[in-house]
Amino acid sequence: WLNEIRSRFEMDMGPQRQRITQYKYDGKYDFKIEDCYQCADALTYVYNCEGETICEFGGIAGVNTCPDFEQNATDIKILYDS
């Protein structure tokens, strides 16, 4: 599932930046997918290794389902950055 997202990002010819970042959160490795990196009101998702959504951030509504993510996420590794 992660390779599919990366392939989709690589084929996208839009002007927005896209990023996939790996984090260690709650003792497990997770992946933050940003379809529009640093875009105002963009919705960002964090997925576990199985591709299940565990956190959501941003959007017009200001969603934050994991308020401790930024403080507790470690071992940050950028896997893709357009």
Coordinates of N, CA and C in Angstrom, one line a residue:
W1 N 0.8 -1.2 0.0 CA 0.0 0.0 0.0 C 0.9 1.3 0.0
L2 N 2.0 1.2 0.7 CA 2.9 2.4 0.8 C 3.5 2.6 -0.6
N3 N 3.9 1.6 -1.3 CA 4.5 1.7 -2.6 C 3.5 2.3 -3.6
E4 N 2.3 1.9 -3.4 CA 1.2 2.5 -4.3 C 1.1 4.0 -4.1
I5 N 1.1 4.4 -2.9 CA 1.0 5.9 -2.6 C 2.2 6.6 -3.2
R6 N 3.4 6.0 -3.0 CA 4.6 6.7 -3.5 C 4.6 6.7 -5.0
S7 N 4.1 5.7 -5.7 CA 4.0 5.7 -7.1 C 3.0 6.7 -7.6
R8 N 1.9 6.9 -6.9 CA 0.9 7.9 -7.2 C 1.5 9.3 -7.1
F9 N 2.3 9.5 -6.0 CA 3.0 10.8 -5.8 C 3.9 11.1 -7.0
E10 N 4.7 10.1 -7.4 CA 5.7 10.2 -8.4 C 5.1 10.6 -9.8
M11 N 3.8 10.1 -10.0 CA 3.2 10.4 -11.3 C 2.4 11.7 -11.2
D12 N 2.2 12.2 -10.1 CA 1.4 13.5 -9.9 C 2.3 14.6 -10.5
M13 N 1.7 15.4 -11.4 CA 2.5 16.5 -12.0 C 2.1 17.9 -11.4
G14 N 1.3 17.8 -10.3 CA 0.9 19.1 -9.7 C 2.0 19.9 -9.0
P15 N 1.7 21.1 -8.7 CA 2.8 22.0 -8.1 C 3.0 21.7 -6.6
Q16 N 2.1 21.1 -5.9 CA 2.2 20.9 -4.5 C 3.3 19.8 -4.1
R17 N 3.9 20.0 -3.0 CA 4.9 19.0 -2.5 C 4.1 17.9 -1.8
Q18 N 4.7 16.7 -1.9 CA 4.1 15.6 -1.2 C 5.2 14.9 -0.4
R19 N 4.8 14.3 0.7 CA 5.9 13.8 1.6 C 5.3 12.5 2.3
I20 N 6.2 11.5 2.5 CA 6.0 10.3 3.3 C 7.1 10.3 4.3
T21 N 6.7 10.3 5.6 CA 7.6 10.2 6.7 C 7.3 9.1 7.6
Q22 N 8.4 8.4 8.0 CA 8.3 7.2 8.9 C 8.6 7.8 10.3
Y23 N 7.8 7.3 11.3 CA 7.9 7.7 12.7 C 7.8 6.4 13.5
K24 N 8.4 6.5 14.7 CA 8.1 5.5 15.7 C 7.2 6.2 16.7
Y25 N 6.0 5.6 16.9 CA 5.0 6.2 17.8 C 4.3 5.1 18.5
D26 N 4.2 5.2 19.8 CA 3.6 4.2 20.7 C 4.3 2.9 20.5
G27 N 5.7 2.9 20.3 CA 6.4 1.7 20.2 C 6.4 1.0 18.8
K28 N 5.7 1.6 17.8 CA 5.5 1.0 16.5 C 5.9 2.0 15.4
Y29 N 6.3 1.5 14.3 CA 6.6 2.3 13.2 C 5.3 2.7 12.4
D30 N 5.1 3.9 12.1 CA 4.0 4.4 11.4 C 4.4 5.4 10.3
F31 N 3.5 5.7 9.4 CA 3.8 6.5 8.2 C 2.9 7.7 8.1
K32 N 3.4 8.9 8.1 CA 2.7 10.1 7.9 C 2.6 10.4 6.4
I33 N 1.4 10.5 5.8 CA 1.3 10.7 4.4 C 0.7 12.1 4.2
E34 N 1.4 13.0 3.5 CA 1.0 14.3 3.3 C 0.9 14.6 1.8
D35 N -0.4 14.5 1.3 CA -0.7 14.7 -0.1 C -0.3 16.2 -0.6
C36 N -0.4 17.1 0.4 CA -0.1 18.5 0.0 C 0.7 19.0 1.2
Y37 N 2.0 18.7 1.2 CA 2.9 19.1 2.3 C 3.0 20.6 2.4
Q38 N 2.8 21.1 3.6 CA 2.8 22.5 4.0 C 1.8 23.4 3.3
C39 N 0.7 22.7 2.9 CA -0.5 23.5 2.3 C -1.4 23.8 3.4
A40 N -1.9 25.0 3.4 CA -2.9 25.5 4.4 C -4.2 24.6 4.2
D41 N -4.7 24.2 5.4 CA -5.9 23.4 5.4 C -5.9 22.0 4.8
A42 N -4.7 21.5 4.6 CA -4.5 20.1 4.0 C -4.7 19.1 5.1
L43 N -5.3 18.0 4.8 CA -5.6 16.9 5.8 C -4.4 15.9 5.7
T44 N -3.8 15.6 6.8 CA -2.7 14.7 6.8 C -3.1 13.4 7.6
Y45 N -2.7 12.3 7.1 CA -3.0 11.0 7.8 C -1.7 10.3 8.2
V46 N -1.9 9.5 9.4 CA -0.8 8.6 9.8 C -1.4 7.2 9.8
Y47 N -0.6 6.3 9.1 CA -1.1 4.9 9.0 C -0.1 4.0 9.7
N48 N -0.6 2.9 10.1 CA 0.3 1.8 10.7 C 0.8 1.0 9.6
C49 N 1.6 0.0 9.9 CA 2.2 -0.9 8.9 C 1.2 -1.6 8.0
E50 N 0.0 -1.8 8.5 CA -1.0 -2.6 7.8 C -1.8 -1.6 6.9
G51 N -1.5 -0.3 6.9 CA -2.3 0.6 6.1 C -3.5 1.1 6.7
E52 N -3.7 0.9 8.0 CA -4.9 1.4 8.7 C -4.6 2.8 9.3
T53 N -5.6 3.7 9.1 CA -5.4 5.1 9.6 C -5.5 5.1 11.1
I54 N -4.4 5.7 11.8 CA -4.4 5.8 13.2 C -4.5 7.2 13.7
C55 N -4.2 8.2 12.8 CA -4.2 9.6 13.2 C -4.6 10.5 12.0
E56 N -5.3 11.6 12.3 CA -5.6 12.6 11.2 C -5.3 13.9 11.8
F57 N -4.8 14.8 10.9 CA -4.4 16.2 11.4 C -4.8 17.2 10.3
G58 N -5.2 18.3 10.7 CA -5.5 19.5 9.8 C -6.8 19.5 9.2
G59 N -6.9 20.0 8.0 CA -8.1 20.2 7.3 C -8.8 21.5 7.8
I60 N -9.8 21.9 7.1 CA -10.5 23.1 7.5 C -11.1 23.1 8.9
A61 N -11.5 21.9 9.3 CA -12.0 21.7 10.7 C -11.0 21.7 11.8
G62 N -9.7 21.6 11.4 CA -8.6 21.5 12.4 C -8.6 20.2 13.2
V63 N -8.8 19.1 12.5 CA -8.8 17.8 13.1 C -7.5 17.5 13.7
N64 N -7.5 16.8 14.9 CA -6.3 16.3 15.5 C -6.7 15.1 16.4
T65 N -6.6 13.9 15.8 CA -7.0 12.7 16.6 C -5.9 12.1 17.4
C66 N -4.7 12.7 17.3 CA -3.6 12.2 18.1 C -2.8 13.4 18.7
P67 N -3.4 14.1 19.7 CA -2.8 15.3 20.1 C -1.4 15.2 20.7
D68 N -0.9 14.0 21.0 CA 0.4 13.8 21.6 C 1.4 13.3 20.5
F69 N 1.0 13.2 19.2 CA 1.8 12.7 18.2 C 3.2 13.4 18.1
E70 N 3.1 14.7 17.9 CA 4.3 15.5 17.7 C 5.3 15.4 18.9
Q71 N 4.8 15.3 20.1 CA 5.7 15.2 21.3 C 6.2 13.8 21.4
N72 N 5.5 12.8 21.0 CA 5.9 11.4 21.3 C 6.5 10.6 20.0
A73 N 6.4 11.2 18.9 CA 6.9 10.5 17.7 C 8.4 10.7 17.6
T74 N 9.1 9.6 17.4 CA 10.6 9.6 17.3 C 11.1 8.9 16.1
D75 N 12.4 8.8 16.0 CA 13.0 8.1 14.8 C 12.5 8.5 13.5
I76 N 12.4 9.8 13.3 CA 11.9 10.4 12.1 C 12.8 10.2 10.9
K77 N 12.2 9.6 9.8 CA 12.9 9.4 8.6 C 12.0 9.7 7.4
I78 N 12.5 10.6 6.6 CA 11.7 11.0 5.4 C 12.0 10.0 4.3
L79 N 10.9 9.3 3.8 CA 11.0 8.3 2.8 C 10.8 8.8 1.4
Y80 N 10.0 9.9 1.3 CA 9.7 10.5 0.0 C 9.4 11.9 0.2
D81 N 10.0 12.8 -0.7 CA 9.7 14.2 -0.6 C 9.9 14.7 -2.0
S82 N 8.7 15.2 -2.6 CA 8.8 15.7 -4.0 C 9.2 17.2 -4.0

